[in-house]
Amino acid sequence: MSHPETTNTAPACPACDAREFKERFQLTDRLYHTTREQFSILECKVCGLLRLYPWPDAAVLDRYYPPGYWFSPQPDTAHRLEEAYRRLVLRDHVRFVRTALRHSSAHGLVLDVGCGGGLFLHLLHEEGFPVAGLDFSFEAASVAWKRNGVPAVCANLGHAPVSAETCSGVTMFHVLEHVYDPAAYLECAHRMLKPDGRLIVQVPNAECWQFRVFSSRWNGLDVPRHLINFRRRDILRLIELAGFEIIREKHFSLRDNPAGFATSVSTALDPMARRVRGVKEGGAVRLVKDLVYFCLVVAGLPFAALEALFNAGSSIMIEARKKQ
Ligand SMILES: [Zn+2]
């Protein structure tokens, strides 16, 4: 379906300023059903950057982030199992960040931007690193404090109470694809980091095999929450333009890539989506759906490992440091 009017009214490409676009898909919120509004995914005809169009207004953006978007609210038995699983798969993130911090000569705070309920910071703190978190959600920041014991504030990175050159690490897991001005976020991180501090960024990668296979059903598009769908080359360039040099890339994420595969196959089985949508289901049905979903995650493992092997992971983690 082609909508020529979108090519005339859409603002210039945020990466290269070109004004020529091709519409790739028309989609709505398949995952959480927060809206029925249709959005386009536009591809820049010059640099190929993919992005959502139109970008939701800041005033309505909130509505697309349902309550419970970032953590499981009731600590009952089923959720405790889920929490145990989340801890297990987060070890992968912790390992990546720990390695980065140990190779750096900087000592200081590790700031997690978009910290959610703070589980990642809790695990990092257990390894002896001083940590703090930021989140847009007041509820998320208070859960991080109360349940996970990590200092967290509800703030925008530009107004965060963090002085220049105080951080040994700034981490942003699945943040930059959600914000209007990712370059400004990277500039803030640059300012907060000590000279040999480390920036860790994770985003979905639109150059992955999952996108080729699932196309408009690829979970990484996450309409209308992902404003920009970075390819590996787009995010590397953006990080370098903000004054960083790339040190390391990791194309396999135990937490994100096999689960992304499972959700791409069936959004209806995604446990978080079922919870957010308030799907009514008895205990047995819930258990069966959870089991089938888990089987899909396991089935996605070899695929996720293979795409990672060819540097085409469906999410990528990047370590960078300030240019010397
Ligand atoms: Zn462009």
Coordinates of C-alpha atoms and ligand atoms in Angstrom, one line a residue:
M1 CA 0.0 0.0 0.0
S2 CA 1.6 3.3 -1.0
H3 CA 0.7 6.6 0.6
P4 CA 2.4 9.3 -1.5
E5 CA 1.1 12.1 0.8
T6 CA 3.4 10.8 3.7
T7 CA 6.4 11.6 1.6
N8 CA 5.4 15.2 1.4
T9 CA 4.3 15.9 5.0
A10 CA 6.9 13.9 6.9
P11 CA 9.8 15.9 8.4
A12 CA 13.3 15.5 7.1
C13 CA 15.3 12.4 7.9
P14 CA 16.9 12.8 11.3
A15 CA 20.1 11.1 10.1
C16 CA 20.8 12.8 6.8
D17 CA 18.2 15.6 6.4
A18 CA 16.8 14.1 3.1
R19 CA 13.1 14.6 2.3
E20 CA 12.5 11.6 0.1
F21 CA 10.9 8.5 1.7
K22 CA 9.4 5.2 0.9
E23 CA 6.6 3.8 3.0
R24 CA 7.6 0.2 4.0
F25 CA 4.6 -0.7 6.2
Q26 CA 1.4 0.6 7.8
L27 CA 1.0 -0.8 11.3
T28 CA -0.7 -0.3 14.6
D29 CA 0.1 -1.4 18.2
R30 CA 0.1 -5.2 17.6
L31 CA 1.6 -6.0 21.0
Y32 CA -0.2 -4.1 23.7
H33 CA -3.3 -2.8 21.8
T34 CA -3.0 0.7 23.4
T35 CA -4.3 2.3 20.2
R36 CA -6.0 1.4 16.9
E37 CA -4.3 4.3 15.1
Q38 CA -2.3 3.4 12.1
F39 CA 1.4 4.4 11.8
S40 CA 3.8 4.1 8.9
I41 CA 7.3 2.9 8.9
L42 CA 9.2 5.2 6.5
E43 CA 12.5 4.4 4.8
C44 CA 14.8 7.3 3.9
K45 CA 15.6 7.0 0.2
V46 CA 19.1 8.5 0.7
C47 CA 20.5 6.8 3.9
G48 CA 17.9 4.0 4.4
L49 CA 17.1 5.0 8.0
L50 CA 13.8 3.5 9.1
R51 CA 11.4 5.4 11.4
L52 CA 7.9 5.7 12.7
Y53 CA 5.6 8.3 11.1
P54 CA 4.0 10.3 12.5
W55 CA 5.9 10.5 15.8
P56 CA 3.3 10.7 18.6
D57 CA 3.1 13.9 20.5
A58 CA 4.9 14.0 23.9
A59 CA 1.4 14.5 25.4
V60 CA 0.0 11.2 24.1
L61 CA 3.2 9.2 24.1
D62 CA 2.4 8.2 27.7
R63 CA -0.7 6.4 26.7
Y64 CA 1.3 3.9 24.6
Y65 CA 3.3 2.8 27.7
P66 CA 0.8 0.7 29.6
P67 CA 1.2 0.3 33.4
G68 CA 3.4 -2.7 34.1
Y69 CA 5.4 -2.0 30.9
W70 CA 8.7 -2.5 32.8
F71 CA 8.1 -4.9 35.7
S72 CA 5.8 -7.5 37.1
P73 CA 3.6 -5.9 39.7
Q74 CA 2.3 -8.7 41.9
P75 CA 5.0 -10.8 43.7
D76 CA 3.0 -14.1 43.7
T77 CA 4.4 -17.5 42.9
A78 CA 4.1 -17.3 39.1
H79 CA 5.8 -13.9 39.1
R80 CA 8.5 -15.2 41.4
L81 CA 9.3 -17.8 38.8
E82 CA 9.3 -15.0 36.2
E83 CA 11.6 -12.9 38.4
A84 CA 14.0 -15.9 38.7
Y85 CA 14.0 -16.2 34.9
R86 CA 14.7 -12.5 34.5
R87 CA 17.6 -12.6 36.9
L88 CA 19.0 -15.5 35.0
V89 CA 18.9 -13.9 31.5
L90 CA 20.0 -10.5 32.8
R91 CA 23.3 -12.1 33.8
D92 CA 24.3 -11.7 30.2
H93 CA 23.9 -7.9 30.4
V94 CA 25.7 -7.7 33.8
R95 CA 28.7 -9.7 32.3
F96 CA 29.0 -7.3 29.3
V97 CA 28.9 -4.2 31.5
R98 CA 31.3 -5.7 34.2
T99 CA 33.9 -6.5 31.5
A100 CA 33.6 -2.9 30.1
L101 CA 34.0 -1.4 33.6
R102 CA 36.9 -3.6 34.5
H103 CA 38.8 -2.5 31.4
S104 CA 38.3 1.1 32.2
S105 CA 40.6 3.1 34.5
A106 CA 37.7 5.3 35.6
H107 CA 36.1 4.9 39.1
G108 CA 32.7 6.4 39.8
L109 CA 29.0 5.9 39.5
V110 CA 27.3 3.6 37.0
L111 CA 24.2 5.4 35.8
D112 CA 21.5 3.3 34.1
V113 CA 19.2 5.4 32.0
G114 CA 15.8 3.9 31.7
C115 CA 16.4 1.7 34.7
G116 CA 12.8 0.3 35.0
G117 CA 12.3 -1.6 38.3
G118 CA 16.1 -1.7 38.9
L119 CA 16.8 -5.4 38.7
F120 CA 19.9 -4.9 36.4
L121 CA 21.3 -2.3 38.8
H122 CA 20.7 -4.5 41.8
L123 CA 22.7 -7.3 40.1
L124 CA 25.5 -4.9 39.2
H125 CA 25.5 -3.5 42.7
E126 CA 26.0 -7.1 44.1
E127 CA 29.2 -7.1 42.1
G128 CA 30.4 -4.1 44.1
F129 CA 29.8 -1.3 41.6
P130 CA 28.2 2.0 42.9
V131 CA 25.0 2.5 40.9
A132 CA 22.1 4.9 40.3
G133 CA 19.2 4.8 38.0
L134 CA 16.9 7.2 36.1
D135 CA 13.5 6.5 34.7
F136 CA 10.6 8.5 33.2
S137 CA 8.2 6.5 35.3
F138 CA 7.9 7.5 38.9
E139 CA 6.5 4.1 39.8
A140 CA 9.5 2.4 38.2
A141 CA 12.0 4.5 40.1
S142 CA 10.2 3.9 43.4
V143 CA 10.2 0.1 42.8
A144 CA 13.9 0.3 42.0
W145 CA 14.5 2.0 45.4
K146 CA 12.1 0.0 47.5
R147 CA 12.3 -3.5 46.0
N148 CA 15.8 -3.6 44.6
G149 CA 17.5 -1.1 47.0
V150 CA 19.1 1.0 44.3
P151 CA 19.0 4.8 44.3
A152 CA 16.8 5.9 41.4
V153 CA 15.1 9.1 40.4
C154 CA 12.3 9.9 38.0
A155 CA 14.0 12.4 35.6
N156 CA 14.9 13.2 32.1
L157 CA 18.6 12.6 31.3
G158 CA 19.1 16.3 30.4
H159 CA 17.8 17.3 33.9
A160 CA 19.4 14.5 35.9
P161 CA 21.1 15.5 39.2
V162 CA 24.5 14.1 38.0
S163 CA 27.5 16.4 37.6
A164 CA 29.8 16.4 34.6
E165 CA 32.6 13.7 34.6
T166 CA 31.4 11.7 37.6
C167 CA 30.3 8.4 35.9
S168 CA 32.5 5.4 35.2
G169 CA 29.7 4.0 33.1
V170 CA 26.4 5.1 31.5
T171 CA 24.1 2.3 30.3
M172 CA 21.1 2.7 28.0
F173 CA 19.3 -0.6 27.4
H174 CA 16.5 -0.2 24.8
V175 CA 16.3 3.6 25.4
L176 CA 17.5 5.4 22.2
E177 CA 14.9 3.9 19.9
H178 CA 12.2 5.4 22.2
V179 CA 13.3 9.0 22.4
Y180 CA 12.9 12.0 20.0
D181 CA 16.5 13.1 20.2
P182 CA 18.9 10.2 20.7
A183 CA 21.9 12.4 19.8
A184 CA 21.1 14.7 22.8
Y185 CA 21.0 11.6 25.0
L186 CA 24.4 10.5 23.8
E187 CA 25.8 14.0 24.3
C188 CA 24.5 14.0 27.9
A189 CA 26.2 10.7 28.5
H190 CA 29.4 12.1 27.0
R191 CA 29.3 15.0 29.5
M192 CA 28.6 12.8 32.5
L193 CA 31.3 10.2 31.8
K194 CA 34.8 10.4 33.2
P195 CA 37.6 10.5 30.5
D196 CA 38.0 6.7 30.4
G197 CA 34.4 5.9 31.3
R198 CA 32.3 3.5 29.3
L199 CA 29.1 4.0 27.4
I200 CA 26.9 0.9 26.9
V201 CA 24.1 1.0 24.5
Q202 CA 21.6 -1.7 23.5
V203 CA 19.0 -1.2 20.7
P204 CA 17.1 -3.5 18.3
N205 CA 19.0 -3.9 15.0
A206 CA 16.9 -3.5 11.9
E207 CA 19.7 -5.2 9.9
C208 CA 19.0 -8.5 11.6
W209 CA 17.8 -11.8 10.1
Q210 CA 14.6 -11.8 12.2
F211 CA 13.5 -8.6 10.4
R212 CA 14.2 -10.2 7.1
V213 CA 12.2 -13.3 8.1
F214 CA 9.3 -11.7 9.9
S215 CA 9.2 -8.4 8.0
S216 CA 6.3 -6.2 9.4
R217 CA 5.7 -8.8 12.1
W218 CA 9.2 -8.3 13.6
N219 CA 8.8 -7.6 17.2
G220 CA 11.7 -5.0 17.1
L221 CA 9.5 -2.5 15.2
D222 CA 7.3 -2.1 18.3
V223 CA 4.9 0.4 16.8
P224 CA 4.2 3.1 18.1
R225 CA 6.9 3.0 20.9
H226 CA 10.0 2.8 18.7
L227 CA 10.5 6.1 17.0
I228 CA 13.6 5.1 15.1
N229 CA 14.5 1.6 13.9
F230 CA 18.3 1.7 13.9
R231 CA 20.3 -0.6 11.7
R232 CA 23.7 -1.5 13.1
R233 CA 25.4 1.1 10.9
D234 CA 22.9 3.9 12.0
I235 CA 23.6 3.4 15.7
L236 CA 27.3 3.1 15.3
R237 CA 27.5 6.3 13.3
L238 CA 25.3 8.2 15.9
I239 CA 27.5 7.1 18.8
E240 CA 30.6 8.1 16.9
L241 CA 29.1 11.5 16.0
A242 CA 28.6 12.1 19.7
G243 CA 32.3 11.9 20.3
F244 CA 32.8 8.2 21.2
E245 CA 34.9 5.4 19.7
I246 CA 33.4 2.0 19.5
I247 CA 35.2 -0.7 21.4
R248 CA 33.0 -3.8 21.3
E249 CA 29.8 -5.1 19.8
K250 CA 27.7 -8.1 21.0
H251 CA 25.0 -9.5 18.7
F252 CA 23.5 -12.1 21.0
S253 CA 21.3 -11.2 24.0
L254 CA 20.0 -14.1 26.0
R255 CA 17.2 -11.9 27.4
D256 CA 16.1 -10.2 24.2
N257 CA 16.8 -12.1 21.0
P258 CA 15.2 -15.5 21.5
A259 CA 12.2 -13.9 23.2
G260 CA 11.9 -11.4 20.4
F261 CA 11.7 -14.3 18.0
A262 CA 8.9 -15.9 20.1
T263 CA 6.9 -12.7 20.2
S264 CA 7.4 -12.1 16.5
V265 CA 5.8 -15.6 15.9
S266 CA 2.9 -14.9 18.3
T267 CA 2.2 -11.6 20.0
A268 CA -0.9 -13.3 21.5
L269 CA 1.3 -15.6 23.6
D270 CA 3.7 -13.0 24.9
P271 CA 3.3 -13.1 28.7
M272 CA 3.8 -9.4 29.2
A273 CA 1.4 -8.5 26.4
R274 CA -1.3 -10.8 27.9
R275 CA -0.8 -9.2 31.3
V276 CA -0.9 -5.6 29.9
R277 CA -3.9 -6.4 27.7
G278 CA -5.7 -7.9 30.7
V279 CA -6.4 -11.1 28.8
K280 CA -8.8 -13.2 30.9
E281 CA -7.5 -16.8 31.3
G282 CA -7.7 -19.5 33.9
G283 CA -4.7 -20.9 35.7
A284 CA -4.4 -23.9 33.4
V285 CA -4.8 -21.9 30.2
R286 CA -2.2 -19.4 31.5
L287 CA 0.2 -22.2 32.2
V288 CA -0.2 -23.8 28.8
K289 CA 0.3 -20.5 27.0
D290 CA 3.4 -19.8 29.1
L291 CA 4.7 -23.2 28.3
V292 CA 4.1 -22.8 24.5
Y293 CA 5.7 -19.4 24.6
F294 CA 8.7 -20.8 26.5
C295 CA 9.0 -23.5 23.8
L296 CA 9.0 -20.8 21.1
V297 CA 11.8 -18.9 23.0
V298 CA 13.8 -22.1 23.1
A299 CA 13.1 -22.7 19.4
G300 CA 14.4 -19.1 18.8
L301 CA 17.7 -19.8 20.5
P302 CA 19.6 -21.4 17.6
F303 CA 18.2 -18.8 15.2
A304 CA 19.3 -16.0 17.5
A305 CA 22.7 -17.6 17.9
L306 CA 23.1 -18.0 14.1
E307 CA 22.1 -14.4 13.2
A308 CA 24.5 -13.2 15.9
L309 CA 27.3 -15.3 14.4
F310 CA 26.8 -13.4 11.2
N311 CA 26.8 -10.0 13.0
A312 CA 23.1 -9.6 12.4
G313 CA 21.7 -10.0 15.9
S314 CA 18.1 -8.7 16.4
S315 CA 19.4 -6.5 19.2
I316 CA 23.0 -5.3 19.6
M317 CA 25.0 -4.2 22.6
I318 CA 27.7 -1.7 22.1
E319 CA 30.6 -0.6 24.3
A320 CA 32.2 2.8 23.5
R321 CA 34.5 5.3 25.2
K322 CA 35.1 9.0 24.7
K323 CA 37.5 9.7 21.9
Q324 CA 40.9 10.4 23.4
Ligands
ZN1 ZN 18.3 9.7 5.7

